[in-house]
Backbone as a printed PyTorch tensor [residue, N CA C, xyz], in Angstrom:
tensor([[[  6.0640, -45.3930,  11.2780],
         [  7.2610, -44.5790,  11.3710],
         [  7.6860, -44.0930,   9.9790]],

        [[  7.6500, -44.9960,   8.9860],
         [  8.0410, -44.6130,   7.6340],
         [  7.1120, -43.5340,   7.0840]],

        [[  5.8370, -43.6170,   7.4520],
         [  4.8640, -42.6280,   6.9840],
         [  5.2050, -41.2350,   7.5150]],

        [[  5.6460, -41.1450,   8.7520],
         [  6.0230, -39.8670,   9.3440],
         [  7.2260, -39.2880,   8.6060]],

        [[  8.2010, -40.0980,   8.2850],
         [  9.3900, -39.6490,   7.5660],
         [  9.0030, -39.1670,   6.1690]],

        [[  8.1550, -39.9040,   5.4840],
         [  7.7060, -39.5210,   4.1460],
         [  6.9480, -38.1960,   4.1950]],

        [[  6.0610, -38.0360,   5.1890],
         [  5.3210, -36.7750,   5.3260],
         [  6.2540, -35.6070,   5.6340]],

        [[  7.2570, -35.8300,   6.4680],
         [  8.2170, -34.7730,   6.7920],
         [  9.0090, -34.3560,   5.5530]],

        [[  9.4380, -35.3190,   4.7690],
         [ 10.1770, -35.0250,   3.5300],
         [  9.2700, -34.2850,   2.5560]],

        [[  8.0240, -34.7170,   2.4320],
         [  7.0740, -34.0560,   1.5380],
         [  6.8380, -32.6080,   1.9720]],

        [[  6.7730, -32.3570,   3.2660],
         [  6.5760, -30.9950,   3.7670],
         [  7.7660, -30.1140,   3.4300]],

        [[  8.9800, -30.6400,   3.5790],
         [ 10.1870, -29.8710,   3.2500],
         [ 10.2190, -29.5610,   1.7530]],

        [[  9.8920, -30.5150,   0.9190],
         [  9.8640, -30.2950,  -0.5310],
         [  8.8040, -29.2660,  -0.8920]],

        [[  7.6250, -29.3680,  -0.2780],
         [  6.5440, -28.4130,  -0.5630],
         [  6.9560, -27.0000,  -0.1720]],

        [[  7.5770, -26.8260,   0.9780],
         [  8.0340, -25.5040,   1.4000],
         [  9.1170, -24.9660,   0.4710]],

        [[ 10.0180, -25.8370,   0.0310],
         [ 11.0690, -25.4080,  -0.9030],
         [ 10.4660, -24.9130,  -2.2040]],

        [[  9.4700, -25.6130,  -2.6960],
         [  8.8010, -25.2050,  -3.9370],
         [  8.0530, -23.8920,  -3.7300]],

        [[  7.3610, -23.7670,  -2.6070],
         [  6.5970, -22.5450,  -2.3330],
         [  7.5120, -21.3290,  -2.2690]],

        [[  8.6850, -21.4550,  -1.6620],
         [  9.6030, -20.3240,  -1.5640],
         [ 10.2860, -20.0170,  -2.8880]],

        [[ 10.2710, -20.9420,  -3.8340],
         [ 10.8860, -20.6620,  -5.1300],
         [  9.9030, -20.0260,  -6.1100]],

        [[  8.6060, -20.0520,  -5.8090],
         [  7.6070, -19.4210,  -6.6740],
         [  7.5530, -17.9370,  -6.3340]],

        [[  7.7050, -17.0370,  -7.3400],
         [  7.6720, -15.6020,  -7.0540],
         [  6.3740, -15.2080,  -6.3630]],

        [[  6.5070, -14.3810,  -5.3270],
         [  5.3370, -13.8930,  -4.6050],
         [  4.9260, -14.7770,  -3.4440]],

        [[  5.4480, -16.0020,  -3.3670],
         [  5.0690, -16.8880,  -2.2730],
         [  6.1630, -17.0530,  -1.2320]],

        [[  7.3650, -16.6630,  -1.5750],
         [  8.4710, -16.8430,  -0.6500],
         [  8.5840, -15.6960,   0.3240]],

        [[  9.8210, -15.3950,   0.6870],
         [ 10.0600, -14.3700,   1.6850],
         [  9.9960, -12.9590,   1.1050]],

        [[  9.8600, -12.8290,  -0.2100],
         [  9.7750, -11.5110,  -0.8320],
         [  8.3170, -11.0720,  -0.8740]],

        [[  7.9170, -10.2600,   0.0940],
         [  6.5410,  -9.7960,   0.1600],
         [  6.2780,  -8.5700,  -0.6940]],

        [[  7.2860,  -8.0910,  -1.4510],
         [  7.1360,  -6.8700,  -2.2270],
         [  6.0040,  -6.9050,  -3.2460]],

        [[  5.8440,  -7.9690,  -4.0470],
         [  4.7470,  -7.9600,  -5.0280],
         [  3.3660,  -7.8760,  -4.3740]],

        [[  3.1590,  -8.6100,  -3.3090],
         [  1.8720,  -8.6010,  -2.6270],
         [  1.6620,  -7.2470,  -1.9460]],

        [[  2.7120,  -6.7150,  -1.3340],
         [  2.6120,  -5.4160,  -0.6610],
         [  2.2900,  -4.3110,  -1.6600]],

        [[  2.8790,  -4.3640,  -2.8500],
         [  2.5990,  -3.3560,  -3.8790],
         [  1.1390,  -3.4310,  -4.3190]],

        [[  0.6350,  -4.6420,  -4.5010],
         [ -0.7750,  -4.8100,  -4.8780],
         [ -1.7050,  -4.2940,  -3.7760]],

        [[ -1.3550,  -4.5480,  -2.5150],
         [ -2.2040,  -4.0880,  -1.4160],
         [ -2.1500,  -2.5760,  -1.2710]],

        [[ -0.9600,  -1.9770,  -1.4440],
         [ -0.8710,  -0.5190,  -1.3850],
         [ -1.7430,   0.0920,  -2.4710]],

        [[ -1.6840,  -0.4560,  -3.6760],
         [ -2.5170,   0.0490,  -4.7770],
         [ -3.9980,  -0.0720,  -4.4320]],

        [[ -4.4020,  -1.2090,  -3.8710],
         [ -5.8040,  -1.4000,  -3.4890],
         [ -6.2050,  -0.4090,  -2.3930]],

        [[ -5.3240,  -0.1710,  -1.4310],
         [ -5.6210,   0.7760,  -0.3620],
         [ -5.7190,   2.2090,  -0.8920]],

        [[ -4.8630,   2.5570,  -1.8460],
         [ -4.9420,   3.8970,  -2.4430],
         [ -6.2500,   4.0680,  -3.2180]],

        [[ -6.6460,   3.0400,  -3.9470],
         [ -7.9300,   3.0960,  -4.6700],
         [ -9.0930,   3.2520,  -3.6870]],

        [[ -9.0220,   2.5090,  -2.5970],
         [-10.0760,   2.5800,  -1.5860],
         [-10.1180,   3.9760,  -0.9570]],

        [[ -8.9550,   4.5370,  -0.6470],
         [ -8.8970,   5.8710,  -0.0430],
         [ -9.4970,   6.9080,  -0.9870]],

        [[ -9.1990,   6.8130,  -2.2800],
         [ -9.7710,   7.7460,  -3.2620],
         [-11.2880,   7.5930,  -3.3150]],

        [[-11.7550,   6.3600,  -3.3760],
         [-13.1900,   6.0870,  -3.4190],
         [-13.8860,   6.5980,  -2.1550]],

        [[-13.2530,   6.3830,  -1.0130],
         [-13.8130,   6.8330,   0.2570],
         [-13.8690,   8.3620,   0.3230]],

        [[-12.8550,   9.0280,  -0.2140],
         [-12.8550,  10.4990,  -0.2470],
         [-14.0500,  11.0030,  -1.0420]],

        [[-14.3210,  10.3590,  -2.1660],
         [-15.4590,  10.7660,  -2.9920],
         [-16.7850,  10.4480,  -2.3080]],

        [[-16.9020,   9.2650,  -1.7260],
         [-18.1560,   8.8700,  -1.0750],
         [-18.4700,   9.7050,   0.1600]],

        [[-17.4510,  10.0270,   0.9410],
         [-17.6460,  10.8190,   2.1580],
         [-17.6690,  12.3240,   1.8680]],

        [[-17.2240,  12.6800,   0.6510],
         [-17.0220,  14.0890,   0.3060],
         [-16.0950,  14.7340,   1.3300]],

        [[-14.9820,  14.0470,   1.5550],
         [-13.9970,  14.4500,   2.5640],
         [-12.6050,  14.1550,   2.0220]],

        [[-11.7100,  15.1200,   2.1110],
         [-10.3320,  14.9040,   1.6730],
         [ -9.6730,  13.8730,   2.5800]],

        [[ -9.0000,  12.8990,   1.9610],
         [ -8.2960,  11.8680,   2.7200],
         [ -6.8130,  11.9230,   2.4060]],

        [[ -6.0030,  11.6350,   3.4110],
         [ -4.5650,  11.6460,   3.2350],
         [ -3.9540,  10.2770,   3.3980]],

        [[ -2.8640,  10.0730,   2.6710],
         [ -2.0720,   8.8570,   2.8120],
         [ -0.6500,   9.3190,   3.1160]],

        [[ -0.1550,   8.9520,   4.2750],
         [  1.1990,   9.3160,   4.6870],
         [  2.0740,   8.0920,   4.4920]],

        [[  3.1000,   8.2390,   3.6550],
         [  3.9730,   7.1100,   3.3120],
         [  5.3690,   7.3890,   3.8510]],

        [[  5.8890,   6.4770,   4.6450],
         [  7.2190,   6.6450,   5.2220],
         [  8.1470,   5.5200,   4.7750]],

        [[  9.1700,   5.8910,   4.0040],
         [ 10.1700,   4.9130,   3.5740],
         [ 10.9960,   4.4900,   4.7900]],

        [[ 11.3600,   5.4460,   5.6330],
         [ 12.1920,   5.1570,   6.8060],
         [ 11.5190,   4.1700,   7.7550]],

        [[ 10.2120,   4.3390,   7.9660],
         [  9.4770,   3.4470,   8.8750],
         [  8.9040,   2.2330,   8.1660]],

        [[  8.9740,   2.2290,   6.8350],
         [  8.4440,   1.1460,   6.0220],
         [  6.9590,   0.9040,   6.3180]],

        [[  6.1960,   2.0180,   6.3360],
         [  4.7710,   1.9080,   6.6140],
         [  4.0040,   3.0340,   5.9300]],

        [[  2.6880,   2.9130,   5.9350],
         [  1.8320,   4.0000,   5.4650],
         [  0.5720,   4.0440,   6.3180]],

        [[  0.0020,   5.2590,   6.3910],
         [ -1.1760,   5.5180,   7.2030],
         [ -2.2180,   6.1900,   6.3340]],

        [[ -3.4630,   5.7800,   6.4720],
         [ -4.5580,   6.4160,   5.7480],
         [ -5.4430,   7.0900,   6.7830]],

        [[ -5.6600,   8.3980,   6.5880],
         [ -6.4150,   9.1540,   7.5880],
         [ -7.2180,  10.2640,   6.9410]],

        [[ -8.1660,  10.7740,   7.6990],
         [ -8.9620,  11.9120,   7.2520],
         [ -8.1910,  13.1970,   7.4500]],

        [[ -8.6780,  14.2660,   6.8280],
         [ -8.0810,  15.5810,   7.0290],
         [ -8.3250,  16.0230,   8.4650]],

        [[ -7.6690,  17.0910,   8.8770],
         [ -7.7970,  17.5850,  10.2500],
         [ -9.2660,  17.8350,  10.6010]],

        [[ -9.6730,  17.3170,  11.7430],
         [-11.0410,  17.5110,  12.2060],
         [-12.0510,  16.5390,  11.6320]],

        [[-11.6360,  15.6890,  10.7280],
         [-12.5430,  14.7160,  10.1030],
         [-12.5670,  13.4330,  10.9280]],

        [[-13.6300,  12.6430,  10.7760],
         [-13.6560,  11.3660,  11.4980],
         [-12.5290,  10.4510,  11.0270]],

        [[-12.0490,   9.5810,  11.8900],
         [-10.9550,   8.6940,  11.4920],
         [-11.3820,   7.7310,  10.3890]],

        [[-10.3960,   7.2480,   9.6800],
         [-10.6450,   6.2580,   8.6350],
         [-10.3490,   4.8920,   9.2360]],

        [[-11.3580,   4.0320,   9.2440],
         [-11.1860,   2.6920,   9.7870],
         [-10.5970,   1.7610,   8.7420]],

        [[ -9.7520,   0.8560,   9.2220],
         [ -9.2600,  -0.2160,   8.3650],
         [-10.4760,  -1.0430,   7.9740]],

        [[-10.7210,  -1.2420,   6.6700],
         [-11.9360,  -1.9550,   6.2690],
         [-11.9780,  -3.4150,   6.7080]],

        [[-10.8410,  -4.0080,   7.0250],
         [-10.8080,  -5.4070,   7.4380],
         [-10.9770,  -5.5340,   8.9500]],

        [[-10.1440,  -4.8110,   9.7080],
         [-10.1680,  -4.9550,  11.1680],
         [-11.1110,  -3.9780,  11.8570]],

        [[-11.5310,  -2.9370,  11.1450],
         [-12.3790,  -1.8640,  11.6830],
         [-11.6900,  -1.0570,  12.7820]],

        [[-10.3670,  -1.1800,  12.9020],
         [ -9.6270,  -0.3570,  13.8540],
         [ -9.5600,   1.0610,  13.3070]],

        [[ -9.6760,   2.0470,  14.2030],
         [ -9.7630,   3.4310,  13.7470],
         [ -8.4200,   4.0320,  13.3600]],

        [[ -7.3400,   3.4470,  13.7470],
         [ -6.0260,   3.9550,  13.3690],
         [ -5.4680,   3.0490,  12.2750]],

        [[ -5.6630,   3.4490,  11.0110],
         [ -5.3060,   2.5810,   9.8930],
         [ -3.8540,   2.7950,   9.4970]],

        [[ -2.9840,   1.9960,  10.0830],
         [ -1.5590,   2.0260,   9.7880],
         [ -1.1660,   0.6550,   9.2590]],

        [[ -0.4710,   0.6380,   8.1310],
         [  0.0120,  -0.6230,   7.5760],
         [  1.5290,  -0.6340,   7.7010]],

        [[  2.0330,  -1.4910,   8.5740],
         [  3.4670,  -1.6790,   8.7300],
         [  3.8610,  -2.8040,   7.7750]],

        [[  4.5400,  -2.4450,   6.6990],
         [  4.8480,  -3.4270,   5.6510],
         [  5.7360,  -4.5580,   6.1500]],

        [[  6.6440,  -4.2610,   7.0590],
         [  7.5410,  -5.2970,   7.5810],
         [  6.7630,  -6.3880,   8.3110]],

        [[  5.7220,  -5.9930,   9.0380],
         [  4.9200,  -6.9680,   9.7750],
         [  3.8960,  -7.6620,   8.8820]],

        [[  3.2550,  -6.8940,   8.0080],
         [  2.1720,  -7.4380,   7.1980],
         [  2.6660,  -8.3060,   6.0400]],

        [[  3.8050,  -7.9420,   5.4690],
         [  4.3190,  -8.6490,   4.2790],
         [  5.8170,  -8.8820,   4.4590]],

        [[  6.1940,  -9.9840,   5.1000],
         [  7.6130, -10.2390,   5.3710],
         [  8.4690, -10.1010,   4.1180]],

        [[  9.5420,  -9.3490,   4.2600],
         [ 10.4620,  -9.1300,   3.1470],
         [ 10.1300,  -7.8980,   2.3300]],

        [[  8.9450,  -7.3100,   2.5270],
         [  8.5600,  -6.1230,   1.7550],
         [  9.3060,  -4.9070,   2.2860]],

        [[  9.7690,  -4.0760,   1.3640],
         [ 10.5220,  -2.8880,   1.7590],
         [ 10.2970,  -1.7740,   0.7510]],

        [[  9.8780,  -0.5960,   1.2450],
         [  9.7730,   0.5790,   0.3880],
         [ 11.1730,   1.0860,   0.0880]],

        [[ 11.3940,   1.5610,  -1.1460],
         [ 12.7210,   2.0850,  -1.4600],
         [ 12.6940,   3.5390,  -1.9050]],

        [[ 11.5880,   4.0120,  -2.5160],
         [ 11.5480,   5.4010,  -2.9780],
         [ 10.1100,   5.8590,  -3.1820]],

        [[  9.8950,   7.1690,  -3.0140],
         [  8.5990,   7.7950,  -3.2620],
         [  8.8800,   9.0900,  -4.0170]],

        [[  8.1630,   9.3280,  -5.1220],
         [  8.4130,  10.5250,  -5.9180],
         [  7.4210,  11.6420,  -5.6120]],

        [[  7.1740,  11.8790,  -4.3450],
         [  6.3760,  13.0260,  -3.9170],
         [  7.3370,  14.0300,  -3.2980]],

        [[  6.9190,  15.2970,  -3.2020],
         [  7.8130,  16.3270,  -2.6780],
         [  7.9180,  16.2510,  -1.1610]],

        [[  8.9500,  16.9020,  -0.6830],
         [  9.1260,  17.0040,   0.7580],
         [  9.9520,  15.8750,   1.3180]],

        [[ 10.3110,  16.0360,   2.5770],
         [ 11.0750,  14.9720,   3.2350],
         [ 10.1550,  13.8240,   3.6360]],

        [[ 10.7620,  12.7000,   3.9690],
         [ 10.0420,  11.5400,   4.4880],
         [  9.4670,  11.9310,   5.8480]],

        [[  8.2160,  11.7070,   6.1640],
         [  7.2010,  10.9690,   5.4080],
         [  6.5480,  11.8380,   4.3290]],

        [[  6.1680,  11.1630,   3.2630],
         [  5.5380,  11.8170,   2.1110],
         [  4.0170,  11.8050,   2.2940]],

        [[  3.3450,  12.8580,   1.8090],
         [  1.9060,  12.9650,   1.9960],
         [  1.2060,  13.0940,   0.6540]],

        [[  0.2280,  12.2310,   0.4440],
         [ -0.6060,  12.2410,  -0.7530],
         [ -2.0410,  12.4270,  -0.2890]],

        [[ -2.7660,  13.3600,  -0.9060],
         [ -4.1720,  13.5820,  -0.5690],
         [ -5.0380,  13.2630,  -1.7670]],

        [[ -6.2500,  12.8070,  -1.4990],
         [ -7.2690,  12.6640,  -2.5400],
         [ -8.3590,  13.6820,  -2.2350]],

        [[ -8.6240,  14.5690,  -3.1940],
         [ -9.5960,  15.6470,  -3.0450],
         [-10.9950,  15.1060,  -2.8460]],

        [[-11.7710,  15.7920,  -2.0130],
         [-13.1220,  15.3480,  -1.6570],
         [-14.1170,  15.4660,  -2.7990]],

        [[-13.9350,  16.4160,  -3.6990],
         [-14.9580,  16.6450,  -4.7290],
         [-14.7620,  15.8290,  -5.9910]],

        [[-13.4930,  15.5420,  -6.3450],
         [-13.2830,  14.8240,  -7.5970],
         [-12.1870,  13.7610,  -7.5330]],

        [[-11.6390,  13.5130,  -6.3550],
         [-10.6350,  12.4630,  -6.1980],
         [ -9.2850,  12.7780,  -6.7870]],

        [[ -9.0560,  14.0290,  -7.1720],
         [ -7.7640,  14.4090,  -7.7450],
         [ -6.6770,  14.2390,  -6.6810]],

        [[ -5.5610,  13.5940,  -7.0370],
         [ -4.4830,  13.4190,  -6.0650],
         [ -3.6560,  14.6990,  -5.9050]],

        [[ -3.3020,  14.9810,  -4.6560],
         [ -2.4900,  16.1500,  -4.3250],
         [ -1.1970,  15.6990,  -3.6780]],

        [[ -0.1140,  16.3700,  -4.0260],
         [  1.1770,  16.1870,  -3.3890],
         [  1.2720,  17.2910,  -2.3380]],

        [[  0.9980,  16.9420,  -1.1080],
         [  0.8180,  17.8970,  -0.0170],
         [ -0.3100,  18.8510,  -0.3830]],

        [[ -0.0680,  20.0910,  -0.7690],
         [ -1.1560,  21.0390,  -1.0470],
         [ -1.3120,  21.3590,  -2.5290]],

        [[ -0.5500,  20.6850,  -3.3830],
         [ -0.5450,  21.0020,  -4.8150],
         [ -1.0160,  19.7890,  -5.6160]],

        [[ -1.9450,  19.9880,  -6.5690],
         [ -2.3710,  18.8470,  -7.3990],
         [ -1.1770,  18.2290,  -8.1300]],

        [[ -1.1860,  16.9030,  -8.2410],
         [ -0.1070,  16.2380,  -8.9830],
         [ -0.0840,  16.7410, -10.4190]],

        [[  1.1060,  16.9800, -10.9410],
         [  1.2530,  17.3790, -12.3450],
         [  1.9370,  16.2830, -13.1540]],

        [[  2.6050,  15.3820, -12.4640],
         [  3.2300,  14.2220, -13.0990],
         [  2.8360,  12.9870, -12.3020]],

        [[  2.9620,  11.8380, -12.9150],
         [  2.6200,  10.5870, -12.2360],
         [  3.5400,  10.3690, -11.0400]],

        [[  2.9570,  10.1250,  -9.8830],
         [  3.7290,   9.8370,  -8.6700],
         [  4.0060,   8.3360,  -8.6150]],

        [[  5.1080,   7.9780,  -7.9850],
         [  5.4880,   6.5710,  -7.8950],
         [  5.9360,   6.2180,  -6.4890]],

        [[  5.4960,   5.0370,  -6.0430],
         [  5.9690,   4.4540,  -4.7860],
         [  6.6430,   3.1550,  -5.1960]],

        [[  7.9530,   3.0850,  -4.9890],
         [  8.7290,   1.9440,  -5.4650],
         [  9.1590,   1.0620,  -4.3060]],

        [[  9.0370,  -0.2470,  -4.5160],
         [  9.4640,  -1.2360,  -3.5390],
         [ 10.8530,  -1.7420,  -3.8920]],

        [[ 11.5190,  -2.3520,  -2.9400],
         [ 12.8870,  -2.8370,  -3.1290],
         [ 13.0080,  -3.8110,  -4.2970]],

        [[ 11.9460,  -4.5530,  -4.5960],
         [ 11.9750,  -5.5270,  -5.6840],
         [ 11.8730,  -4.8630,  -7.0500]],

        [[ 11.5700,  -3.5530,  -7.0780],
         [ 11.3770,  -2.8570,  -8.3450],
         [  9.9180,  -2.6740,  -8.6950]],

        [[  9.0130,  -3.3640,  -7.9970],
         [  7.5750,  -3.1510,  -8.2100],
         [  7.2550,  -1.7140,  -7.8640]],

        [[  6.4370,  -1.0700,  -8.6900],
         [  6.1160,   0.3380,  -8.4850],
         [  4.6130,   0.5560,  -8.5510]],

        [[  4.1010,   1.3280,  -7.6060],
         [  2.6980,   1.7400,  -7.6020],
         [  2.6700,   3.1510,  -8.1630]],

        [[  1.8970,   3.3500,  -9.2240],
         [  1.8170,   4.6450,  -9.9010],
         [  0.4830,   5.3090,  -9.6130]],

        [[  0.5150,   6.6220,  -9.3540],
         [ -0.6960,   7.4120,  -9.1250],
         [ -0.7230,   8.4960, -10.2010]],

        [[ -1.7430,   8.4570, -11.0410],
         [ -1.8380,   9.3460, -12.2030],
         [ -2.4600,  10.6790, -11.7940]],

        [[ -1.8850,  11.8090, -12.2870],
         [ -2.4910,  13.1050, -11.9730],
         [ -3.8830,  13.2300, -12.5980]],

        [[ -4.6250,  14.2020, -12.1480],
         [ -5.9690,  14.5190, -12.6380],
         [ -7.0290,  13.4860, -12.2460]],

        [[ -6.7940,  12.2030, -12.5550],
         [ -7.8260,  11.1960, -12.3000],
         [ -7.6320,  10.4410, -11.0010]],

        [[ -6.3830,  10.3160, -10.5310],
         [ -6.1010,   9.5240,  -9.3510],
         [ -6.0600,   8.0380,  -9.6350]],

        [[ -6.0360,   7.6680, -10.9160],
         [ -5.9580,   6.2630, -11.3020],
         [ -4.6880,   5.6560, -10.7110]],

        [[ -4.8090,   4.4690, -10.1090],
         [ -3.6870,   3.7930,  -9.4660],
         [ -3.4450,   2.4680, -10.1540]],

        [[ -2.1690,   2.1940, -10.4670],
         [ -1.8330,   0.9010, -11.0700],
         [ -0.4710,   0.4450, -10.5860]],

        [[ -0.2180,  -0.8580, -10.7170],
         [  1.0510,  -1.4490, -10.3230],
         [  1.8210,  -1.8000, -11.5740]],

        [[  3.1030,  -1.4760, -11.5500],
         [  3.9700,  -1.7570, -12.7050],
         [  5.1220,  -2.6240, -12.2440]]])
């Protein structure tokens, strides 16, 4: 009986410590920002490999993003699940993660394209001229650099 009580107390202490370490608690923003950056890099790479323009639709209101091919192109499969409709709902995938702002033009949802020939990022139909940013509620920001499409987390 004492062993069960000790194990229960140890579990509560372990959970308390885990939630106090940044990135492990209920704030999924840091992990979500890293995954968005990885997905954007993958989409750019896939656009170059397929020689097909790929789009990323980011919705702050829905707290999600979708990666898809241009009109008439084959669907883009999620590389992990292989499902053909690649939608990442941040609320479900990373508890506590929340998009707060996107510096692309137009109303929500925002659209970012990676060009098929050189991976240049486009803001809807116009090449990026300034670094685009996707900001999470925690302040973590995913940056997309014009000309090269280089993606980094700040």
